[in-house]
XYZ file of C-alpha atoms in Angstrom:
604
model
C 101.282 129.279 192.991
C 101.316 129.065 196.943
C 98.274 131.830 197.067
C 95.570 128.798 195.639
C 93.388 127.618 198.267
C 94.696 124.506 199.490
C 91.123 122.021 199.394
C 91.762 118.433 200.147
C 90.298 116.219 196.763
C 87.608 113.708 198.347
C 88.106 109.825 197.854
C 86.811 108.617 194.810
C 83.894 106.307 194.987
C 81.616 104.530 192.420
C 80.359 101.107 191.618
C 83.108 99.880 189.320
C 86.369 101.065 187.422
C 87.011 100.703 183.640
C 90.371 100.453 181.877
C 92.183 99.319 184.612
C 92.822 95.772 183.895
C 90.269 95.120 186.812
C 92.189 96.908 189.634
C 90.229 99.403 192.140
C 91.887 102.599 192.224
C 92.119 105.367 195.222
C 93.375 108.891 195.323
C 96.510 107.284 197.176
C 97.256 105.417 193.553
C 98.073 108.949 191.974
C 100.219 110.517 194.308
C 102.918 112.435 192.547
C 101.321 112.687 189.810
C 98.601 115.690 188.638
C 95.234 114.486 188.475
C 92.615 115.788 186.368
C 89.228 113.697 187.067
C 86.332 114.539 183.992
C 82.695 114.363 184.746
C 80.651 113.112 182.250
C 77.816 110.911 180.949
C 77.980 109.595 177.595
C 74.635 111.215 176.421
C 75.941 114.873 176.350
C 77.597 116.464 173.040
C 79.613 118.484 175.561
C 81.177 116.164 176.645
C 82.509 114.251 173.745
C 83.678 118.056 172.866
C 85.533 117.978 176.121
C 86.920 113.891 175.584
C 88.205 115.463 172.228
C 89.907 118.623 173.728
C 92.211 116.329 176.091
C 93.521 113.827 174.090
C 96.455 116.075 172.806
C 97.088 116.776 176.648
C 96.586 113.293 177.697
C 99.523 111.811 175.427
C 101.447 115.652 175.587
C 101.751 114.835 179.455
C 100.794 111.111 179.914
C 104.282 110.564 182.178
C 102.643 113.261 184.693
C 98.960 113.487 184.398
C 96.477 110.761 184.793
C 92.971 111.549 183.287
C 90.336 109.525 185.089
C 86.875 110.122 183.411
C 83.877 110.208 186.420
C 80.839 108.349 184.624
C 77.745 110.056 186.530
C 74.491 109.217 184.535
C 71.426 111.478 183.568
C 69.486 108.493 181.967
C 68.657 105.133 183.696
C 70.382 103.115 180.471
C 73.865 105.373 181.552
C 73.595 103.186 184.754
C 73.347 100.128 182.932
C 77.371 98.934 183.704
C 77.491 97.363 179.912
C 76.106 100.835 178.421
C 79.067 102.184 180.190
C 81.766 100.012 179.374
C 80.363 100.325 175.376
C 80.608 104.231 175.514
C 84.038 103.904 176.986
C 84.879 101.772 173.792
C 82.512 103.518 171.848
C 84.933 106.917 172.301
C 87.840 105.875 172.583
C 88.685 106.833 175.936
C 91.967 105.918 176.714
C 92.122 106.761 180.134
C 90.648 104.563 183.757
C 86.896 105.359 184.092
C 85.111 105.865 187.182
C 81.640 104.660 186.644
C 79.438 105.921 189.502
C 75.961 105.487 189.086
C 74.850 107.205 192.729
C 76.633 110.139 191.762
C 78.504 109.665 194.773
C 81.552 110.932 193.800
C 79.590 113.599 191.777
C 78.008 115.262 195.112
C 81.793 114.619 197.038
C 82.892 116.825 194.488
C 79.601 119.840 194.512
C 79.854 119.059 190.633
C 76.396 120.608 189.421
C 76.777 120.154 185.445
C 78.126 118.056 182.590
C 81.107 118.280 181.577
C 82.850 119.512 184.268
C 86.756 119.133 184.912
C 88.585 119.490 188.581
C 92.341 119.324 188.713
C 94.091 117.836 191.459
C 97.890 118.731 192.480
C 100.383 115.637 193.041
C 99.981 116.465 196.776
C 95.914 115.650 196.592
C 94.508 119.194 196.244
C 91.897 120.793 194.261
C 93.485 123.789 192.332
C 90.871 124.304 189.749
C 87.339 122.909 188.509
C 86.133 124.234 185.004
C 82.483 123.592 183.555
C 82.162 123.605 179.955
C 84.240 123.419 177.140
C 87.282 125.019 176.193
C 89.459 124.640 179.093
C 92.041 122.506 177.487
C 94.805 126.217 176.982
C 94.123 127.168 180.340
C 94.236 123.258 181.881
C 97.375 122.857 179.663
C 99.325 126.109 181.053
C 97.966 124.665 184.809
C 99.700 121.462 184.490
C 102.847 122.890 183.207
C 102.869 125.046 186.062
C 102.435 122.369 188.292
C 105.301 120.115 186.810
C 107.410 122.877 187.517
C 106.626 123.595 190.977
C 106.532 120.116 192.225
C 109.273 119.188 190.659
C 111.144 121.981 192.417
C 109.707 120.110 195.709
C 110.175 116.515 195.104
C 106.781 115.763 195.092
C 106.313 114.634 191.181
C 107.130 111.604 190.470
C 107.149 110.518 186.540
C 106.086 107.052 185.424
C 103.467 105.374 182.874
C 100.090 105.992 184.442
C 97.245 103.327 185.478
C 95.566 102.856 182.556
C 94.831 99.311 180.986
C 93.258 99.035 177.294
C 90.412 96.555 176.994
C 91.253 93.110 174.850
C 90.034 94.262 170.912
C 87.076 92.607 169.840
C 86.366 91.198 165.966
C 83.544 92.265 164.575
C 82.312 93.543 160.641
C 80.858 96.657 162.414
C 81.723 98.730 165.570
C 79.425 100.985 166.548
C 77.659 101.966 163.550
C 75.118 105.134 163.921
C 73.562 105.233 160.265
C 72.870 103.742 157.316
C 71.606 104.351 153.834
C 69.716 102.403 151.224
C 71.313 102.686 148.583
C 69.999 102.845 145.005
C 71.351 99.413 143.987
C 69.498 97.750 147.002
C 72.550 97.679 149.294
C 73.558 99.327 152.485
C 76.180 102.414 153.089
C 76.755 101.939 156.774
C 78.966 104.952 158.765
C 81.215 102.499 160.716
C 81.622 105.581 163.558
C 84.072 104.046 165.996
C 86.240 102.581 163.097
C 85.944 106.171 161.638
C 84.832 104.777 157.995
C 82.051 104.070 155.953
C 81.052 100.306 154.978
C 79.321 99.323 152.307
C 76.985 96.035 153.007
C 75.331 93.692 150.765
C 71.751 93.485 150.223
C 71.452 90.874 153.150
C 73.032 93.830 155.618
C 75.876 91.391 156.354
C 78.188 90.576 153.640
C 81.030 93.427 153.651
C 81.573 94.576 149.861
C 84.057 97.689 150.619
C 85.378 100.119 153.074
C 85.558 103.512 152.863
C 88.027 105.328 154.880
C 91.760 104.228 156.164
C 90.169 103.792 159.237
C 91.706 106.194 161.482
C 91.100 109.578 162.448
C 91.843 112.495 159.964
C 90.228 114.766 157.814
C 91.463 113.856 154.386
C 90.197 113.675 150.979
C 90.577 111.531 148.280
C 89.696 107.966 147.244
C 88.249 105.737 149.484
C 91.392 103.799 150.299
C 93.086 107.211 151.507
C 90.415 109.433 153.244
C 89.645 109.774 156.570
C 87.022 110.568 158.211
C 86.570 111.214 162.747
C 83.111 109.334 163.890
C 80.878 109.441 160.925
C 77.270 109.620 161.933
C 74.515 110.564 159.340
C 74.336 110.085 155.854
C 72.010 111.676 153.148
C 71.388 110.839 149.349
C 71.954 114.173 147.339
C 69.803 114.725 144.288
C 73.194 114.352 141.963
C 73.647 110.861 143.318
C 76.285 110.927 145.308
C 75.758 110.859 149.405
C 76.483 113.423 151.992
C 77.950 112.197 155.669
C 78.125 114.014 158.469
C 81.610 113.864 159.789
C 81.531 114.358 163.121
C 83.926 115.108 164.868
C 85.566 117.028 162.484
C 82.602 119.392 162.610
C 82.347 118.402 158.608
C 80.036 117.656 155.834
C 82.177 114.822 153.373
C 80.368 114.120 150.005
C 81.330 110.303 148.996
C 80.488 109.108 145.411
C 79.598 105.680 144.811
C 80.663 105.374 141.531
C 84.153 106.614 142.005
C 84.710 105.709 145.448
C 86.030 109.567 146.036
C 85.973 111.533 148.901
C 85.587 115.678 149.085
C 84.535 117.959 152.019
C 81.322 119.734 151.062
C 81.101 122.071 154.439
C 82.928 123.186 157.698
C 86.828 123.971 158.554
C 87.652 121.154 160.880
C 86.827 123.737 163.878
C 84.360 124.085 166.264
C 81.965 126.357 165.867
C 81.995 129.115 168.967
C 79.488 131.561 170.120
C 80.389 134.830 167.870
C 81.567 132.686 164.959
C 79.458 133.378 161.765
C 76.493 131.427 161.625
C 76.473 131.594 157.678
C 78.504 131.945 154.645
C 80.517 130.161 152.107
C 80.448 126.257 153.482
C 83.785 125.550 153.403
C 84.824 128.525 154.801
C 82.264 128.273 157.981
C 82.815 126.894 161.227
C 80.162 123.498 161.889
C 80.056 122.071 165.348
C 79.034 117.707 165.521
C 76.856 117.733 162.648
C 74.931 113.779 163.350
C 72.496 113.929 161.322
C 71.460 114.964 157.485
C 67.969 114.780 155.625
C 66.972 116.479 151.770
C 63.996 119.042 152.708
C 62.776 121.767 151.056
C 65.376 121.883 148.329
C 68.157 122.092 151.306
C 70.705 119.464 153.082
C 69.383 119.885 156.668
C 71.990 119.659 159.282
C 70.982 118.372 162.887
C 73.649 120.408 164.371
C 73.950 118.532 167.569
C 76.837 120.480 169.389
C 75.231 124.236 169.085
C 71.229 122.604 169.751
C 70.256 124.486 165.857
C 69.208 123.144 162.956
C 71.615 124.261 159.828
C 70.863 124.038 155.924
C 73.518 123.221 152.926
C 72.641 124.806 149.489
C 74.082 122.173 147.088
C 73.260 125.248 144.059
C 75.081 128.566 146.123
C 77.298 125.338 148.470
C 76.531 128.501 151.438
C 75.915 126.890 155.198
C 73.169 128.720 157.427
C 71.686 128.809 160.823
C 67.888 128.034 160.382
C 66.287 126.927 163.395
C 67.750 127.009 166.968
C 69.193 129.923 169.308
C 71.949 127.787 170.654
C 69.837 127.765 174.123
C 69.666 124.318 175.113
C 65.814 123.037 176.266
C 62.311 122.513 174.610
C 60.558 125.617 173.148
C 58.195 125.671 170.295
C 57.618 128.671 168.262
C 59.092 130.768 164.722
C 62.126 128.568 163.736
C 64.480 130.884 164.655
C 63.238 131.448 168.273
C 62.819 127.457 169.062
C 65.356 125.509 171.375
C 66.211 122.201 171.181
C 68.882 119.857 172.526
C 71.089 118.191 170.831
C 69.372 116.941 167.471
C 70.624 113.887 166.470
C 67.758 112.497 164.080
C 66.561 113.754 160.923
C 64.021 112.422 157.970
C 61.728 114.200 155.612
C 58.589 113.494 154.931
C 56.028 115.460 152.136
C 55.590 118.744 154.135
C 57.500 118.202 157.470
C 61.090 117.490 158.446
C 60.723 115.055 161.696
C 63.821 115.692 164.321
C 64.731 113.408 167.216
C 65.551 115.820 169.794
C 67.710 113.991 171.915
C 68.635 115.348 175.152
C 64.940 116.387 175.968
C 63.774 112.672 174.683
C 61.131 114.416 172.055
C 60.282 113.416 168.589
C 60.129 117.434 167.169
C 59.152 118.742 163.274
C 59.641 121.854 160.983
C 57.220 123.187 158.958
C 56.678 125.892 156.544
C 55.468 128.668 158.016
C 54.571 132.092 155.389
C 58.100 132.782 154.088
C 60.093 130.932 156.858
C 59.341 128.318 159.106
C 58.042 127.163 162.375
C 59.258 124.213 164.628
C 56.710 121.575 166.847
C 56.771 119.209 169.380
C 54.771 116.010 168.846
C 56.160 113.943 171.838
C 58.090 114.848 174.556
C 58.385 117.404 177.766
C 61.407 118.612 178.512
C 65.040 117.616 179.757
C 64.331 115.758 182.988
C 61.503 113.427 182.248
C 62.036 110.057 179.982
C 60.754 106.702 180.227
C 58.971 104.472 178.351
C 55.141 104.879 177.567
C 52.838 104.265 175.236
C 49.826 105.858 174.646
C 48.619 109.833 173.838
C 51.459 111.725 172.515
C 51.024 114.191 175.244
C 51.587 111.504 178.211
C 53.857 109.379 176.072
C 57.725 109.128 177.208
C 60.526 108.141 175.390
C 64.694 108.290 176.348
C 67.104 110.066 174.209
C 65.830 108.950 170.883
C 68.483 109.452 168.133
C 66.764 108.307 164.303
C 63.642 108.828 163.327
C 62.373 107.184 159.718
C 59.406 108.025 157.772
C 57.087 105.714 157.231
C 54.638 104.956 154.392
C 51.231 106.056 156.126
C 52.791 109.127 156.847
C 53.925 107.910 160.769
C 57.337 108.078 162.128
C 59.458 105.364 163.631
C 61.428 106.436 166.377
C 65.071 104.981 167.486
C 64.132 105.276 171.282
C 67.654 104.897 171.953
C 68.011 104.107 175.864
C 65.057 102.396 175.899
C 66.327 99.809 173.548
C 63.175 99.660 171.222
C 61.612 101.168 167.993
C 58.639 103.187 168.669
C 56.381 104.841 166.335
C 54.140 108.292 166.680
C 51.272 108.463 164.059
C 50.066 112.333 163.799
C 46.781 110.858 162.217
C 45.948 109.718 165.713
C 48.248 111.272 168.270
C 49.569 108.363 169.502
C 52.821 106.591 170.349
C 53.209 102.890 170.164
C 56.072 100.380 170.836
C 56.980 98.391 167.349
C 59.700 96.762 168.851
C 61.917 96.000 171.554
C 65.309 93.774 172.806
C 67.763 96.201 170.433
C 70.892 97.497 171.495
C 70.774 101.193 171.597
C 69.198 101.631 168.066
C 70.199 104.438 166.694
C 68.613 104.906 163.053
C 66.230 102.735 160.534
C 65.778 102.399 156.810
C 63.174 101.299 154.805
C 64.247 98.397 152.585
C 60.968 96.775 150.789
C 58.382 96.169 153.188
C 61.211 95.688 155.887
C 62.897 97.817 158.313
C 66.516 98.009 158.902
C 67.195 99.058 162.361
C 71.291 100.112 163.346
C 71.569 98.119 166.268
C 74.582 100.220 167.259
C 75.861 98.188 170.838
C 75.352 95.044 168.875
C 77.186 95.882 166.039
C 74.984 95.200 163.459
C 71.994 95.904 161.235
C 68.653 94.058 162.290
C 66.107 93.172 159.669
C 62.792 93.982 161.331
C 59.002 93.095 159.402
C 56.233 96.243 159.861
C 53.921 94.733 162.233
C 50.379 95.885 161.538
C 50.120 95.997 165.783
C 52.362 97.548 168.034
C 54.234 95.567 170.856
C 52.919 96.038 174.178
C 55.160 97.143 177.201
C 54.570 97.871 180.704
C 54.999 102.175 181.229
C 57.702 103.093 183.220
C 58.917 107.131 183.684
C 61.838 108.452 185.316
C 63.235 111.583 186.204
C 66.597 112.710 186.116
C 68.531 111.327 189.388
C 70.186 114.453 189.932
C 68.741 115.520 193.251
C 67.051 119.360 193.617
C 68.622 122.070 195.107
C 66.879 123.768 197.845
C 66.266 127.648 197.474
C 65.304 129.811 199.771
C 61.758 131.905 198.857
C 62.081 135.231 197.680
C 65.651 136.870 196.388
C 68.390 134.364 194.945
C 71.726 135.414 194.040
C 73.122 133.528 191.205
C 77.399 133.698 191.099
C 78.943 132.596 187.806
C 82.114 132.031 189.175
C 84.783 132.717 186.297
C 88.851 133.490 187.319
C 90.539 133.896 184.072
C 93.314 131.280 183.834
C 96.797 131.768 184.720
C 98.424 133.922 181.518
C 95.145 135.454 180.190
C 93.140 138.233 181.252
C 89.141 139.355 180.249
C 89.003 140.529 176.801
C 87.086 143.753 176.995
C 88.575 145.144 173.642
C 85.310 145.128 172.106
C 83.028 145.722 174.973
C 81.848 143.092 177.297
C 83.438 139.688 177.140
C 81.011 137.801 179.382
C 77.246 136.752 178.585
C 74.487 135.582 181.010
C 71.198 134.405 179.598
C 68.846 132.973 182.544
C 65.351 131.366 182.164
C 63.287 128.669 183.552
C 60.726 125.899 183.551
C 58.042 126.312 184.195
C 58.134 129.958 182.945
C 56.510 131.323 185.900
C 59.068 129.921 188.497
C 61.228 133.236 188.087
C 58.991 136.708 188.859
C 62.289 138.731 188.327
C 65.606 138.501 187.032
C 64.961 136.445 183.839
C 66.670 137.087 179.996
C 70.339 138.227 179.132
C 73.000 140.557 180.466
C 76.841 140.945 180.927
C 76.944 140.491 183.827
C 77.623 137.042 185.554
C 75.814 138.036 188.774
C 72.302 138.520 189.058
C 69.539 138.737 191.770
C 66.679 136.741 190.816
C 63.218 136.577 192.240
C 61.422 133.802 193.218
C 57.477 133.703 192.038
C 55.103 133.197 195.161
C 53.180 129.578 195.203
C 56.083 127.781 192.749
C 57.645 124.870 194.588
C 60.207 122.925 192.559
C 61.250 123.417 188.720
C 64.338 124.174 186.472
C 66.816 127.509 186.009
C 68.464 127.391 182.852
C 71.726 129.237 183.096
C 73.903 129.675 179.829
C 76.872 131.457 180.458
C 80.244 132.376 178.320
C 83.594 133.660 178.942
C 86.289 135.485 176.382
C 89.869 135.766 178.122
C 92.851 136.086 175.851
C 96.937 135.953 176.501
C 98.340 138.479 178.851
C 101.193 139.289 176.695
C 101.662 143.310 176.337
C 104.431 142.387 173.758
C 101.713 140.533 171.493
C 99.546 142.577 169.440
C 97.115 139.835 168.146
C 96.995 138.111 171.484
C 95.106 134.057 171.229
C 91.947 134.794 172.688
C 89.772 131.735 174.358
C 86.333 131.443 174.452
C 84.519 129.606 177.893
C 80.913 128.707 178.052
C 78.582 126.126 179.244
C 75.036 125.365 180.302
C 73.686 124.853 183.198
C 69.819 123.052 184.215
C 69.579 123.298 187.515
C 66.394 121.450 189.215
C 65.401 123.386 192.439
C 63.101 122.834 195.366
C 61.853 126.336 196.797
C 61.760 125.453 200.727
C 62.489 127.850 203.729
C 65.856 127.094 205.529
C 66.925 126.743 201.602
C 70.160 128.365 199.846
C 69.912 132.136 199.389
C 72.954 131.548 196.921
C 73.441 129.685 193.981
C 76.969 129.510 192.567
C 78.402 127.890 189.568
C 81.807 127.248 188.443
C 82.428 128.262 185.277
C 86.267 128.373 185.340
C 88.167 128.850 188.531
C 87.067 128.194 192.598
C 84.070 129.246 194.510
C 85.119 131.034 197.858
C 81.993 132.030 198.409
């Protein structure tokens, strides 16, 4: 333990601090204790992943460690204070919350992607920073090392930690994300943050039944007893009874009406990893935050929001498959099995396409058939770092982080512009994007009911009866970019370091060949003249093109270390990865290296 480097943690700064009963908080207030501070922004899949992974350590070591999440936006709405406080709620996060806006206490730290998690000793300094997911074994094994060794030196000190839980607040619905109209004319409603399903009356108010105990669990049986972990979408099945996307227990539930029962079509309760099998029998397949569902092409479409694919359910063979998506995070068009997206979280059918709201690159997307397979399109959007709010030609038109899309009778699409707190609508008859309506609270899906529709107005708690107007609502266009600011390069050669130091206990597994991945691209394309595409290795040289100022590296990388133990003979093994989009400037007196932290330090 004495060889880490011994890095004084910067101050924490930010606008505000959540869960703290209303009490500022400084690096002195968690002295003695270990600190582990979580960057995030409630947008990313990632995450949520990574919120999940620590809450068994969080209440495993909450006399010792303090979690304090670091709230550093992408989108303008994450910098709306209320949007923050909501997602803290939204989550569950039972921890204090930083929320920093400026990124201040993002660029104290060199943090250069989401999620990413330092660890500070009781003496205030850095001993680790991990980006990614799965961290939580080797985080675990850190802070029980650390307990140890301070405790040897006097310098933990035990005690309940800072954090203040916010006064509950009444309402029929908390944070719905879906709903359903249901044959009978009412309303099946996935009540996410009270982890059940509600059933609603015709007038979207009245409350005729719950469906779920209403905490967290992955249980079957009838609606009383089952439990279900953050419902999101939900999708009529030709038999009649209703698939739901469950999750975060990387499920598919089926619910029946009629009985009120509850059964797990799909998925273990796992995450899917890179290397786990990306088809097979349903229940016996790993998912990973399935949010959305849709009937197409005689398949249950999954928006698989945590791997960035597309899946399908066959309700005939009940076998789960991979069907559009590489895993790569970003916005490419092409054969479905070579297109990217990021972090679906919208489906709906309609005649020949399947419309997806691609989230995390604010684009309204669609699959097609395409000779035997199929073939995915972009009808709005540009990419991850430009949103905003435009009307207009499809191909200037902005929108931010859109999660529902609903079909429409004309054959248009109305959009759940999420962030930008409206409903917006793309006709492909004309190729442009309109504004139906605006003032809802992060909207995050719509039904047709009649000649009405029913927009999940998910910060207000509520569904919001809305008439079709013949004419679209007219706003003034705004676009942003990301706030993260560029990092200069130098022209010519850049050396890109994934830095990865297997944790404490584990080594690399090489059993099998290599155990590390590198996959490197860019946007635009022609920013890179050299280095691009996959390897093992987590250092490359790449080459800058000539005449390229400014764009985007996309750096996925991923990690396989298992336990050290010689005695063992089937060893736990640990998978690392995460995804990096890293806006550049190309300027002379810029970087000639890039580094970033997978797992581990960076001394250079």
């Amino acid at each position: 333990m004495s060889k880490r480097p011994r890095v004084r943690a910067p101050e924490l700064q930010g606008r505000s601090w959540i869960n703290t009963g209303g009490k500022d908080l400084t690096l002195a207030d968690f002295k003695g204790r270990t600190l582990i501070l979580d960057f995030w922004t409630f947008c990313c899949v990632n995450c949520l992943h990574v919120l999940d992974e620590l809450r068994e350590l969080e209440e495993k070591h909450r006399d010792t460690v303090v979690i304090v999440g670091v709230h550093s936006p992408k989108f303008v709405h994450e910098a709306d204070h209320r949007a923050v406080v909501d997602a803290v709620e939204r989550y569950e996060v039972h921890h204090p919350v930083l929320d920093d806006p400026e990124l201040a206490t993002w660029k104290s730290y060199a943090v250069r992607a989401w999620p990413t998690l330092v660890v500070i000793d009781p003496e205030g300094y850095v001993v680790a920073q991990h980006a990614g997911e799965g961290h939580a074994h080797a985080i675990e094994t850190l802070v029980g090392q650390l307990e140890a060794e301070h405790a040897a030196k006097g310098t933990l000190h035990r005690g309940d930690g800072p954090y203040v839980p916010p006064e509950p607040v009444p309402t029929e619905l908390r944070f719905p994300g879906k709903a359903l109209l249901l044959p009978g004319g009412t309303f099946l409603v996935s009540d996410t943050t009270r982890h059940q399903l509600v059933e609603l009356a015709a007038d979207g108010i009245s409350v005729l039944r719950r469906i779920g105990a209403g905490e967290r669990g992955l249980t079957d049986g009838p609606a009383d007893r089952a439990r279900f972990s953050e419902p999101q979408g939900l999708a009529a099945l030709p038999d009649g009874t209703v698939a739901v996307a469950d999750t975060v227990n990387h499920a598919l539930r089926r619910f029946d009406p009629a009985s009120g029962e509850v059964t797990t079509l799909a998925g273990t309760g796992r995450q899917w990893w890179q290397g786990s099998p990306a088809e097979g029998p349903a229940r016996d397949v790993d998912l990973s935050s399935p949010w959305d569902l849709a009937w197409f092409a005689d398949r249950l479409w999954i928006a698989m929001a945590g791997v960035h694919q597309l899946w399908t359910y066959d309700l005939r063979t009940q076998v789960v498959a991979a069907a559009a998506g590489t895993t790569n995070e970003g916005l490419v068009d092409g054969p479905a099995d070579q297109a990217w997206f990021s972090q679906p979280s919208g489906l709906a059918a309609s005649g020949d396409r399947l419309w997806v709201a691609d989230s995390e690159s604010s684009a309204v997307r669609w699959v097609e058939r395409d000779g035997d397979g199929f073939a995915v399109r972009t009808a709005v959007g540009t990419g991850l770092f430009d949103f905003g709010h435009r009307d207009g030609a499809a191909d200037q038109a902005l929108l931010q982080h859109p999660l529902g899309v609903t079909a429409l009778p004309d054959g248009s699409v109305a959009v759940a512009d999420t962030y930008n707190h409206a409903l917006r609508r793309y006709d492909p008859a004309t190729g442009e994007v309109s504004t139906l309506a605006t003032d809802l609270r992060e909207p995050s899906g719509a039904v047709l009911a009649d000649q009405d529709i029913v927009v999940v107005e998910s910060a207000r708690h509520r569904l919001t009866r809305l008439r079709l107007p013949e004419e679209a609502v007219r706003v003034e266009a705004v676009a942003h970019r990301t706030q993260r600011a560029a990092t200069d390069i130098a022209p010519g050669t850049l050396r890109l370091d994934v830095v990865f130091q297997a944790p404490a206990g584990q080594k690399l597994d090489t059993r099998y060949g290599p155990s590390t991945r590198l996959l490197v691209s860019s946007t635009p394309p022609g920013l890179l003249a050299g280095g691009e595409g996959a390897g093992t290795d987590l250092r490359r040289e790449l080459v800058l093109a000539e005449g390229v100022t400014e764009g985007v590296l996309h750096v996925s990388a991923m990690a396989a270390s298992c336990d050290d133990d010689p005695e063992n003979e089937y060893p736990a093994c640990h998978v690392h990865q995460q995804d990096w989009g890293v806006p550049v400037r190309v300027t002379e007196g810029g970087a000639a290296r890039l580094p970033l932290v997978l797992a581990g330090l960076d001394e250079g």
